[in-house]
CSV table of N, CA and C and ligand atoms in Angstrom, one decimal:
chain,number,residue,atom,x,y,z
A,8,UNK,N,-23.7,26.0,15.4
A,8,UNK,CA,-22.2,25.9,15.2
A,8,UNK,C,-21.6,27.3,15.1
A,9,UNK,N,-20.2,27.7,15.6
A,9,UNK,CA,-20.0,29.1,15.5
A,9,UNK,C,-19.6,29.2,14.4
A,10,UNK,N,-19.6,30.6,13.9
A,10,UNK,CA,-19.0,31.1,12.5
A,10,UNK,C,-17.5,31.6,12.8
A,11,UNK,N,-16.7,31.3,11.9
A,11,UNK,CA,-15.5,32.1,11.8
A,11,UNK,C,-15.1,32.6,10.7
A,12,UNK,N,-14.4,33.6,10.7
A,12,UNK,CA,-14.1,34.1,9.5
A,12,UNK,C,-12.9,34.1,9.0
A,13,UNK,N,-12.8,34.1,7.7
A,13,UNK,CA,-11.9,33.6,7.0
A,13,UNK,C,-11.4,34.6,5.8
A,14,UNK,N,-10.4,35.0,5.5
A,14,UNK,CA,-9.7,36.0,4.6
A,14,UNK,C,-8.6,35.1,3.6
A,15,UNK,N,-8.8,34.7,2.7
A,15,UNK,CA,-7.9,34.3,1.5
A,15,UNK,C,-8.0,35.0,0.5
A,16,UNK,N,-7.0,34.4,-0.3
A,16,UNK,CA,-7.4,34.8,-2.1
A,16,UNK,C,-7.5,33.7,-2.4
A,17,UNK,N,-8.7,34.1,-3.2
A,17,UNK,CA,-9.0,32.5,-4.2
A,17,UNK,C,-8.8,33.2,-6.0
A,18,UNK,N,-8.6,32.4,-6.5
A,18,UNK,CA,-8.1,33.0,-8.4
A,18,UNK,C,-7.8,34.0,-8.4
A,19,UNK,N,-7.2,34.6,-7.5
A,19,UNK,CA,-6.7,36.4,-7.7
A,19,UNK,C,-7.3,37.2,-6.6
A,20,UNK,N,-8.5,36.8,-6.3
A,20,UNK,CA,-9.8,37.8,-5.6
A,20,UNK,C,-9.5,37.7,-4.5
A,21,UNK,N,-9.8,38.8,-3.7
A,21,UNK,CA,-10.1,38.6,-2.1
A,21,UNK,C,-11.0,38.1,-1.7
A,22,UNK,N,-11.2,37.0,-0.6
A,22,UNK,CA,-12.4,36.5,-0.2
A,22,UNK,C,-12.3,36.7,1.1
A,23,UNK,N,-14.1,37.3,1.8
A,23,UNK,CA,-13.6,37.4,3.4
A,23,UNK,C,-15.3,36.9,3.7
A,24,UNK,N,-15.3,36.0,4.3
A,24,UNK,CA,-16.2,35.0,4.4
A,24,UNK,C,-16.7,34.8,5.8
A,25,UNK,N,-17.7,34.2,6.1
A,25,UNK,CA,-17.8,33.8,7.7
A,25,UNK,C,-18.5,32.7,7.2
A,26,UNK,N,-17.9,31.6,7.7
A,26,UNK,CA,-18.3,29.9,7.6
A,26,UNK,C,-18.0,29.6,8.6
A,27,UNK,N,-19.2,28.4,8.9
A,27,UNK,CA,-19.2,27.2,9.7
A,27,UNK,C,-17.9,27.3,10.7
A,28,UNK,N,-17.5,27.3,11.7
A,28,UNK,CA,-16.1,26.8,12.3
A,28,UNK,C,-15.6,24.5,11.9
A,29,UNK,N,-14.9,24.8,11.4
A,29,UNK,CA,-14.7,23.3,11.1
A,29,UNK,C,-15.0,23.0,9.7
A,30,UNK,N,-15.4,23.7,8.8
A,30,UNK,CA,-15.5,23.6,7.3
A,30,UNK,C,-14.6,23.4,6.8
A,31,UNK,N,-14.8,22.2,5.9
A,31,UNK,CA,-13.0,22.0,4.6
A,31,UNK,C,-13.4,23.4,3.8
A,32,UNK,N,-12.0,23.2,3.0
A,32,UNK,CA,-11.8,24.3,2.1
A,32,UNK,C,-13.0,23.2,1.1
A,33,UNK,N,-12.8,22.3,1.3
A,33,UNK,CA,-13.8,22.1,-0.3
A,33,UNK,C,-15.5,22.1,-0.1
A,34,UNK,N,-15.7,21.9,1.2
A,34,UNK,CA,-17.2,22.6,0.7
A,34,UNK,C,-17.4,23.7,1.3
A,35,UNK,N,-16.2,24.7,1.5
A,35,UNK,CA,-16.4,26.1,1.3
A,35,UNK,C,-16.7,26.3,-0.3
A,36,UNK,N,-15.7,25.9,-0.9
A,36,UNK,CA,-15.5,26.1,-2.6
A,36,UNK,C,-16.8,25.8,-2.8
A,37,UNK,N,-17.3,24.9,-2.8
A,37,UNK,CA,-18.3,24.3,-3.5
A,37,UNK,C,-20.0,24.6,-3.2
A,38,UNK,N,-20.1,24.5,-1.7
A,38,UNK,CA,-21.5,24.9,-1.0
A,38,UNK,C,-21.7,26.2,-0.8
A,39,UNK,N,-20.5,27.3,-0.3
A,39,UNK,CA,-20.8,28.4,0.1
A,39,UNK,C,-20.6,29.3,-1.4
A,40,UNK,N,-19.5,29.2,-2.0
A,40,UNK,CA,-18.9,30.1,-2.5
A,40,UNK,C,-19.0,29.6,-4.3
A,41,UNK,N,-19.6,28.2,-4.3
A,41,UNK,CA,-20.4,28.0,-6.2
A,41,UNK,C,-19.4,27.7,-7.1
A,42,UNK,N,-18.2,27.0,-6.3
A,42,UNK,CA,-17.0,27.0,-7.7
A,42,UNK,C,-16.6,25.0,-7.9
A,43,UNK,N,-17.7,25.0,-8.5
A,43,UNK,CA,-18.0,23.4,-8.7
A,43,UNK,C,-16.8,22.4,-9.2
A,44,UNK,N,-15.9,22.9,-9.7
A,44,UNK,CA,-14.7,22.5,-10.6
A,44,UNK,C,-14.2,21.5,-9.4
A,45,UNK,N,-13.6,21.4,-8.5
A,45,UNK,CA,-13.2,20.8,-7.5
A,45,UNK,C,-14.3,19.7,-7.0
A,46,UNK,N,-13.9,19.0,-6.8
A,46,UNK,CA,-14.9,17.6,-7.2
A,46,UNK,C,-14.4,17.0,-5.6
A,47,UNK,N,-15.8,16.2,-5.3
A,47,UNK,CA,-16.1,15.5,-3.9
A,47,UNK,C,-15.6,14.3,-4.3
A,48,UNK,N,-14.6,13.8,-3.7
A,48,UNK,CA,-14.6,12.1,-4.6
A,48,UNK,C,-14.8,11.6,-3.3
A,49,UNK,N,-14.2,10.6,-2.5
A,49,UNK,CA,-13.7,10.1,-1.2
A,49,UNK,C,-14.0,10.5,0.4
A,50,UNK,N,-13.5,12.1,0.1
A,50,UNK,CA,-13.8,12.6,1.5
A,50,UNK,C,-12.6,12.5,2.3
A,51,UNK,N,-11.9,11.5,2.3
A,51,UNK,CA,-10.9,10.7,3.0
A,51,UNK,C,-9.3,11.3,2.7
A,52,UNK,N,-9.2,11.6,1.7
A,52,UNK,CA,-7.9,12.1,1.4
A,52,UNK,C,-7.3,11.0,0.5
A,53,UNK,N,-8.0,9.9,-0.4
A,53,UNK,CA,-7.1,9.0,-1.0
A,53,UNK,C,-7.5,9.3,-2.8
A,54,UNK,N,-8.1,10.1,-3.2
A,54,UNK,CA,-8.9,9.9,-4.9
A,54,UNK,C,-8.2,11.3,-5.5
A,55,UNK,N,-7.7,12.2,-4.8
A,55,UNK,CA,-7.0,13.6,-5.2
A,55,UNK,C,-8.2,14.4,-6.2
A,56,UNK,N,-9.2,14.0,-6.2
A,56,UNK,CA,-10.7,14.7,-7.0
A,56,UNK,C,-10.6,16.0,-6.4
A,57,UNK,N,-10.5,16.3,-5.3
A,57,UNK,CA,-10.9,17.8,-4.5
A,57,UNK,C,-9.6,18.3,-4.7
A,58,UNK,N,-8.1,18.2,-5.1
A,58,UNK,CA,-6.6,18.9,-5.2
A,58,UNK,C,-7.4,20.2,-5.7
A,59,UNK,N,-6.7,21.0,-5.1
A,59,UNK,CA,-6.6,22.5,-5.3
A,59,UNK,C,-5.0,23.1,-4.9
A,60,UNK,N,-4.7,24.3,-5.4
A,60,UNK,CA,-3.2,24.6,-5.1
A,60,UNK,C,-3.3,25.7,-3.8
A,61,UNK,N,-2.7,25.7,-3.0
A,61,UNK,CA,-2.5,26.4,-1.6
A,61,UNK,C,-1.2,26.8,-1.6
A,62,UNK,N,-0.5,28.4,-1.9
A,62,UNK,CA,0.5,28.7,-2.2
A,62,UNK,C,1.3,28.0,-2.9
A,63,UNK,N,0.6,27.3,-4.1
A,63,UNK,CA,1.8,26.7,-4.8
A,63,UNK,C,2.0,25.8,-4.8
A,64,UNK,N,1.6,25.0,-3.9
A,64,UNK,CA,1.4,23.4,-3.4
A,64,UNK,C,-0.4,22.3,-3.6
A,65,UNK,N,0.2,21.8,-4.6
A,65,UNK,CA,-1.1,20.9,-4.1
A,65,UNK,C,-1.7,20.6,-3.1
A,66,UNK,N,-3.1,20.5,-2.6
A,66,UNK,CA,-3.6,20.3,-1.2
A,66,UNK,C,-4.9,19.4,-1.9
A,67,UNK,N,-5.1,18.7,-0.8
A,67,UNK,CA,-6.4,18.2,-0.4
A,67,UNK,C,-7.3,19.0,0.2
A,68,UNK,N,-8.6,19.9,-0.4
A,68,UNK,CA,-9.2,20.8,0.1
A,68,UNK,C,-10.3,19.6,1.0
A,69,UNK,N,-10.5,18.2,0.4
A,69,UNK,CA,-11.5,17.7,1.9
A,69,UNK,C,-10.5,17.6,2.9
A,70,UNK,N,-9.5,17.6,2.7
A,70,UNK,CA,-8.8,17.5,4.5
A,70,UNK,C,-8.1,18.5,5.2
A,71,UNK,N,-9.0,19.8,4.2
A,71,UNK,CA,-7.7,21.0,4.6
A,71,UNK,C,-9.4,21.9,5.4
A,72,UNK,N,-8.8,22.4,6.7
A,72,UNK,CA,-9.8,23.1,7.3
A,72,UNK,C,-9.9,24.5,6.3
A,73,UNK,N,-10.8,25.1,6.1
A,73,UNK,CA,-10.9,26.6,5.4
A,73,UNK,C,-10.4,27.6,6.3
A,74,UNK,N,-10.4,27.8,7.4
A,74,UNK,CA,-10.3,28.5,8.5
A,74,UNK,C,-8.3,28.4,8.2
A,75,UNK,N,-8.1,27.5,8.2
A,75,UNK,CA,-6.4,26.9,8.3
A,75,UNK,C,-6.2,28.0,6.6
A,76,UNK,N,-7.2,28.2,5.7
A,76,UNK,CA,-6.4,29.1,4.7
A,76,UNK,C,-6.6,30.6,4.9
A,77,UNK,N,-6.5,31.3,6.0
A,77,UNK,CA,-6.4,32.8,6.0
A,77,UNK,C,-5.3,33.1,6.0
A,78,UNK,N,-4.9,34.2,4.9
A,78,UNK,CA,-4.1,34.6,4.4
A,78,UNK,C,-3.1,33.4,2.8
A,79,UNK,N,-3.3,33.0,2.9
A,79,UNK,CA,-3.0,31.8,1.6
A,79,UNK,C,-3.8,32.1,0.6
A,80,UNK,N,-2.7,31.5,-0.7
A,80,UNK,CA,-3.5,31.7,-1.7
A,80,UNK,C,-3.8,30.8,-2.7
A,81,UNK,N,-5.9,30.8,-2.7
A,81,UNK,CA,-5.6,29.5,-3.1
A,81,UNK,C,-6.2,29.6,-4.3
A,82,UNK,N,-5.8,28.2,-5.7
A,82,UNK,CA,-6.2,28.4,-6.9
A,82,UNK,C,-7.2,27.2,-7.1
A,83,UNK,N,-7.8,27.4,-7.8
A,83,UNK,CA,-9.2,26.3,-8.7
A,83,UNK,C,-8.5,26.4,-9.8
A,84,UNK,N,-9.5,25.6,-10.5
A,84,UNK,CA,-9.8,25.5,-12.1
A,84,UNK,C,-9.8,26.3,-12.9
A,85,UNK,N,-10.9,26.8,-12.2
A,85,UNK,CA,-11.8,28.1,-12.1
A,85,UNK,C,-11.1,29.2,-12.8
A,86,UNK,N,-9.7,29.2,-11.7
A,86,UNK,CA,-8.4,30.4,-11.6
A,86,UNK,C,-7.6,30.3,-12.6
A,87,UNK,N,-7.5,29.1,-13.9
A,87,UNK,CA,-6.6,28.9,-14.8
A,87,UNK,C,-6.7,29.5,-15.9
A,88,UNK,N,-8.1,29.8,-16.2
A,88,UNK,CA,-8.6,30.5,-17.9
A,88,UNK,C,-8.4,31.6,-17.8
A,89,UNK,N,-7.7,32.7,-18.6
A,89,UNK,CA,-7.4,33.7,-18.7
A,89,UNK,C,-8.2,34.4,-19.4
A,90,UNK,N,-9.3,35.5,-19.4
A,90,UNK,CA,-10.3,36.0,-20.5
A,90,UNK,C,-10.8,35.0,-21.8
A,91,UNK,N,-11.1,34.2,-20.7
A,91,UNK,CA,-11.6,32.7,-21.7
A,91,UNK,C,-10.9,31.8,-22.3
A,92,UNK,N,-9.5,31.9,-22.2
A,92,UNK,CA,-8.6,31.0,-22.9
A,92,UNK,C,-8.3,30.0,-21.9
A,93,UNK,N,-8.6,29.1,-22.4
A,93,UNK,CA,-8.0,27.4,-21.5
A,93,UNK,C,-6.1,27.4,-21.4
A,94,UNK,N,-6.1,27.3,-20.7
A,94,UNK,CA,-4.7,27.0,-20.4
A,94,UNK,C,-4.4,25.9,-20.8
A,95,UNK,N,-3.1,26.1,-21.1
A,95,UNK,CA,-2.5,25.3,-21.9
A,95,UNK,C,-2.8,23.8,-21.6
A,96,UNK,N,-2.7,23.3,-20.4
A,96,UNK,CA,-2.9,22.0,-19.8
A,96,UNK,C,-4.4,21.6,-20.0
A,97,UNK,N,-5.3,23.0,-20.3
A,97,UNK,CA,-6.1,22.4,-20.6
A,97,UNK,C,-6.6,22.1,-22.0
A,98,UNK,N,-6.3,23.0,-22.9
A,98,UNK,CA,-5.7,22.5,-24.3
A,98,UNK,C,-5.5,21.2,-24.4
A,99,UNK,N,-4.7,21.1,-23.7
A,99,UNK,CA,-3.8,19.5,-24.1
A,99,UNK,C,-4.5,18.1,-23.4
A,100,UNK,N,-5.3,18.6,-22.6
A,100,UNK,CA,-6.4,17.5,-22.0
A,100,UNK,C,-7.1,17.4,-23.1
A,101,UNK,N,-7.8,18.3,-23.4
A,101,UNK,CA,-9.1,18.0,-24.7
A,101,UNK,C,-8.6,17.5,-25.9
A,102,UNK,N,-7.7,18.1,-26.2
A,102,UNK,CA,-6.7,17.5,-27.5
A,102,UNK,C,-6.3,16.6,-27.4
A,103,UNK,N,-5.9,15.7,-26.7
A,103,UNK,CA,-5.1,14.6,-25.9
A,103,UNK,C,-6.4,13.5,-25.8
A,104,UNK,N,-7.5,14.1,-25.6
A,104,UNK,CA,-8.6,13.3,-25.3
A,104,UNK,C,-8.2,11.9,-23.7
A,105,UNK,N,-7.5,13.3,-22.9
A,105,UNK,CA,-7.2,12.6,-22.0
A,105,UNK,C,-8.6,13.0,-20.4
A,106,UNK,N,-9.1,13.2,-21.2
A,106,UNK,CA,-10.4,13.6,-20.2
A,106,UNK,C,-11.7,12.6,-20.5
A,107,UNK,N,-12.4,12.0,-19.4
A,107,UNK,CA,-13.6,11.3,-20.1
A,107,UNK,C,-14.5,11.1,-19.4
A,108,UNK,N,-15.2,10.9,-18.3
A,108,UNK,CA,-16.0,11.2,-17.6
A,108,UNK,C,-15.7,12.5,-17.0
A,109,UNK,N,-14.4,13.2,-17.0
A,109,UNK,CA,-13.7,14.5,-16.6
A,109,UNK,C,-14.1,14.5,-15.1
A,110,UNK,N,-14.4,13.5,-14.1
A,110,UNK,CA,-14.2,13.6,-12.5
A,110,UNK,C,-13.2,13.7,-12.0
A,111,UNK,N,-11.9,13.3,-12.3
A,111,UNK,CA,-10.5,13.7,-11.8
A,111,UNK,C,-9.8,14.6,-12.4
A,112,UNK,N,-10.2,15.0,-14.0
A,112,UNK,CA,-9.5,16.3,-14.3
A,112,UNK,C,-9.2,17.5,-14.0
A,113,UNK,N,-9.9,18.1,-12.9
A,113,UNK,CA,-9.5,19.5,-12.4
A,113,UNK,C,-8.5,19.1,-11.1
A,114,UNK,N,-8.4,17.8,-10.8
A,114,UNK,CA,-7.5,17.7,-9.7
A,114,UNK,C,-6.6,17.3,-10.4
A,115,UNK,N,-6.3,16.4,-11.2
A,115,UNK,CA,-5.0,16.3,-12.2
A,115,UNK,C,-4.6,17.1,-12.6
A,116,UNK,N,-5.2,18.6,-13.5
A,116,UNK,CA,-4.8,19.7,-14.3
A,116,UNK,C,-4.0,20.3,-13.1
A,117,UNK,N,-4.6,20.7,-11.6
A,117,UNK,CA,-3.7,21.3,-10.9
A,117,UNK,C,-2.8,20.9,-10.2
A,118,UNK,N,-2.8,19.1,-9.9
A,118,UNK,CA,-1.6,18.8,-9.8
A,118,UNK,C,-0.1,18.7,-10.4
A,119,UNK,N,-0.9,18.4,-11.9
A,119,UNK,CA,0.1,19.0,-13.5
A,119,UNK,C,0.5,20.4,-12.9
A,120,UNK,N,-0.1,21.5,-12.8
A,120,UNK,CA,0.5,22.6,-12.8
A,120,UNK,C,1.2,22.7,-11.8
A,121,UNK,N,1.7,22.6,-10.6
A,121,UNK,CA,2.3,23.0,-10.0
A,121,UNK,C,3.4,21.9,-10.4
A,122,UNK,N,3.3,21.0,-10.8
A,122,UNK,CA,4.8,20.4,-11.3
A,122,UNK,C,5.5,21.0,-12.3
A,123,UNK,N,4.6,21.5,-13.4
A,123,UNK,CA,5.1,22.5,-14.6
A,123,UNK,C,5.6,24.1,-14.2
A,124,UNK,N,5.2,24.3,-13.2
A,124,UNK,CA,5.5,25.4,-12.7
A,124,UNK,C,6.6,25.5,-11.5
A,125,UNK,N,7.2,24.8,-11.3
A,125,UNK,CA,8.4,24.1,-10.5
A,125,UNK,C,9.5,23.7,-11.1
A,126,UNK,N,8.7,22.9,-12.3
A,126,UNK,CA,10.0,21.8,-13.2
A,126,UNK,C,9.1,22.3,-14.5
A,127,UNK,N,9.8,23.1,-15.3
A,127,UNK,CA,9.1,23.5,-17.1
A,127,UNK,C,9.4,22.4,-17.4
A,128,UNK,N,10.7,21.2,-17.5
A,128,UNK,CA,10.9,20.6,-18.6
A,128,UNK,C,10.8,18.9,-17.9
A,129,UNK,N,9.5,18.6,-17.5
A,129,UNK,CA,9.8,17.1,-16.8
A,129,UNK,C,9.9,15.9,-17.4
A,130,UNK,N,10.3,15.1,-16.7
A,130,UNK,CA,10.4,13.9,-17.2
A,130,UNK,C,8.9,12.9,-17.7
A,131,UNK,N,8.9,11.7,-17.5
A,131,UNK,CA,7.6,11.1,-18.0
A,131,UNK,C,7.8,10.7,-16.2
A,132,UNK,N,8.5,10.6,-15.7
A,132,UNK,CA,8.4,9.7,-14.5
A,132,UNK,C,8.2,10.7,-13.7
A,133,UNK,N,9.0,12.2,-13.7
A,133,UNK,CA,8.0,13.5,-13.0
A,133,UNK,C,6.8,13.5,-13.0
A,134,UNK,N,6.1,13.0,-13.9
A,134,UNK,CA,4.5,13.8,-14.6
A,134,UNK,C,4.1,12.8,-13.5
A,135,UNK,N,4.6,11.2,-13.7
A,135,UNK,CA,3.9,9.7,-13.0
A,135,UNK,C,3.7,10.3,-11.3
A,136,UNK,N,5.1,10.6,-11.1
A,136,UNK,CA,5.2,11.2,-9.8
A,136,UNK,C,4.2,12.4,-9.1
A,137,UNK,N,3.6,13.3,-10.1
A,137,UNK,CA,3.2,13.9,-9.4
A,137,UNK,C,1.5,14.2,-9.6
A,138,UNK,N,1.4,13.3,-10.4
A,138,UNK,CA,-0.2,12.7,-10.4
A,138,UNK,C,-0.4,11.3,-9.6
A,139,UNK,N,0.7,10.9,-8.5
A,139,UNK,CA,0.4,9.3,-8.5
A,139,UNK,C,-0.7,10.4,-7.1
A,140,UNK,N,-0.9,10.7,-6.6
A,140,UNK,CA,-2.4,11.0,-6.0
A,140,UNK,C,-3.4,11.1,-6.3
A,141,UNK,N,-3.6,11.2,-7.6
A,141,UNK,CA,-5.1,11.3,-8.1
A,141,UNK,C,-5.8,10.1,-8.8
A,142,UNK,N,-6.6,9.7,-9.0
A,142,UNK,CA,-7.3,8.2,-9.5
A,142,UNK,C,-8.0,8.8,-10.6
A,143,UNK,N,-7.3,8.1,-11.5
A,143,UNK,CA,-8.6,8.0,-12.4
A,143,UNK,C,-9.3,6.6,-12.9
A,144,UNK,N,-10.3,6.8,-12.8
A,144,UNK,CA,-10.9,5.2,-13.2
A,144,UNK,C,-11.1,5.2,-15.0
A,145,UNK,N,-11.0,6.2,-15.9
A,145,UNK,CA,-11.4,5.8,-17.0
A,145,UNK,C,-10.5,5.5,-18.3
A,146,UNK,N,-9.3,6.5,-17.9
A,146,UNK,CA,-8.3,6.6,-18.7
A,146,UNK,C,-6.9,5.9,-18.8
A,147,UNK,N,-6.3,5.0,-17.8
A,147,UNK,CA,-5.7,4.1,-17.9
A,147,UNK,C,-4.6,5.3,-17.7
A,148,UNK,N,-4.5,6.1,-17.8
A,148,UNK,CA,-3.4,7.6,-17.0
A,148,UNK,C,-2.5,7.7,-18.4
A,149,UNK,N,-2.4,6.9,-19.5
A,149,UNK,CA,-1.3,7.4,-20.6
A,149,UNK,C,-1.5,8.2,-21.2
A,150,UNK,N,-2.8,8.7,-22.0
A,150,UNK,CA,-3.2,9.9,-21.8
A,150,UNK,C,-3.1,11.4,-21.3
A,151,UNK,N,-3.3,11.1,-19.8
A,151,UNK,CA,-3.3,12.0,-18.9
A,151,UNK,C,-1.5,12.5,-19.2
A,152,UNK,N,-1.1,11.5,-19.3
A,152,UNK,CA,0.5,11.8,-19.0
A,152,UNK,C,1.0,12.7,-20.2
A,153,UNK,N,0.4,12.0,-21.2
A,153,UNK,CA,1.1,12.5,-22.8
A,153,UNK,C,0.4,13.6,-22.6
A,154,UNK,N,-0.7,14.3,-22.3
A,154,UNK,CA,-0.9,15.9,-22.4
A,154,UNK,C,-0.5,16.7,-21.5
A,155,UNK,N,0.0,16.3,-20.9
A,155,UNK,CA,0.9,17.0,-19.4
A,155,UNK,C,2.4,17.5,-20.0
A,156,UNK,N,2.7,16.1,-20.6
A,156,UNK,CA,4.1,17.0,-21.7
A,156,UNK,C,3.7,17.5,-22.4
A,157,UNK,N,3.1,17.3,-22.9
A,157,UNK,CA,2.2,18.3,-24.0
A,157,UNK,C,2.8,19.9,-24.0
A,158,UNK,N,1.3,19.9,-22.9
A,158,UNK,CA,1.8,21.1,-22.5
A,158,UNK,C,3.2,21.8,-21.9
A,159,UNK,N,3.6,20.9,-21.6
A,159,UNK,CA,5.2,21.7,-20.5
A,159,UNK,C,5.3,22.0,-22.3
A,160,UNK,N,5.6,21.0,-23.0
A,160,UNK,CA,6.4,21.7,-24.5
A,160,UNK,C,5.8,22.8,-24.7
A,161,UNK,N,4.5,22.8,-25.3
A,161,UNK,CA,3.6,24.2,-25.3
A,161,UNK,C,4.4,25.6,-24.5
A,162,UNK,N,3.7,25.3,-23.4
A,162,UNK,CA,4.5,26.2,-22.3
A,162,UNK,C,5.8,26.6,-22.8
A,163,UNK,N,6.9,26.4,-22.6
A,163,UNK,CA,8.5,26.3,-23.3
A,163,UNK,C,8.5,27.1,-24.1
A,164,UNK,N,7.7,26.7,-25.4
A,164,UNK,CA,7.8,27.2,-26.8
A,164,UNK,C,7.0,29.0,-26.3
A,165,UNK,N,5.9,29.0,-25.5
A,165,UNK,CA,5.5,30.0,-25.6
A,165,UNK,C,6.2,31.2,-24.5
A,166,UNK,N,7.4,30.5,-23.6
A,166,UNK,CA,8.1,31.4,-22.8
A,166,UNK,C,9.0,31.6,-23.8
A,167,UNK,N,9.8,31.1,-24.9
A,167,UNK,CA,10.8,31.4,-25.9
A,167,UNK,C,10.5,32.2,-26.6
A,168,UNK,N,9.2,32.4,-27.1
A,168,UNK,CA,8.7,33.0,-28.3
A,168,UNK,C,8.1,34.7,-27.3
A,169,UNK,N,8.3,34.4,-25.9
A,169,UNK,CA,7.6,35.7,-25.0
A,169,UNK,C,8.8,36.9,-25.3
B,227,FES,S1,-12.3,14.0,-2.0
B,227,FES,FE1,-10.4,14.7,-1.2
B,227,FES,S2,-9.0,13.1,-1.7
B,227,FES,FE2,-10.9,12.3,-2.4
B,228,FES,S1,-11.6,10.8,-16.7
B,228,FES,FE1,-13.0,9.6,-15.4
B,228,FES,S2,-12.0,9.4,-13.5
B,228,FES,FE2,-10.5,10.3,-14.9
């Protein structure tokens, strides 16, 4: 198969790669480049397990070519902990005890964030809205929801107090 190469940022870094021609972004993430957080659910585009943010946008890394992200910038999990501190969202997952088999939580944490980071102060029906792509099988999603405001409050309090 030919190689092509590929130039993004992934969590800040520059990455300049030569993969596969035809590789998703997600088993670049995963097979080539070791950043396991991004989860294989479906393959298909319907379970939102593999969501990763692509300028700011949630994406489907199994249906997004890797080659299609040169020059974009894209974020993981991975990219959320700042010198070891869990971000806030993720605070509020563990505290919330809205994580439990944790297979859809790094695609919910970043679809949470780009909504928190769009809209600081959302609704309960924003949060519904912008996780209705992601499946979770264990948590019944109320959880999931109540630490998503969670955090936006978090967040809030800690831009007022900046
Ligand atoms: S693995 Fe991409 S949507 Fe399910
Ligand atoms: S915590 Fe198991 S799928 Fe969501």
């Amino acid at each position: 198969m030919t190689k092509v190469a590929v130039q993004f940022t992934l969590n800040g870094q520059e990455q300049n790669e030569f993969i596969e021609g035809g590789s998703t972004l997600l088993s670049t993430l995963r097979s080539k480049l070791g950043l396991y957080s991004t989860k294989a659910g479906c393959h298909q585009g319907t379970c939102g397990a593999c969501t990763v943010i692509i300028d700011g946008e949630p994406r489907l890394s199994c249906l997004t070519l890797a080659e299609r992200c040169t020059g974009k910038e894209v974020t993981t999990l991975e990219g959320l902990t700042s010198d070891g501190a869990l971000h806030p969202l993720q605070q509020a997952f563990m505290e919330g005890f809205a994580a439990q088999c944790g297979f859809c939580t790094p695609g919910m944490i970043l679809a949470a964030k780009t909504l928190l980071d769009r809209k600081p102060n959302p609704s309960r029906a924003d949060v519904v809205d912008a996780i209705s792509g992601n499946i979770c099988r264990c948590t019944g999603y109320e959880p999931i929801i109540a630490a998503v405001l969670a955090a936006a409050e978090q967040l809030r309090g800690k831009k007022k107090s900046a």
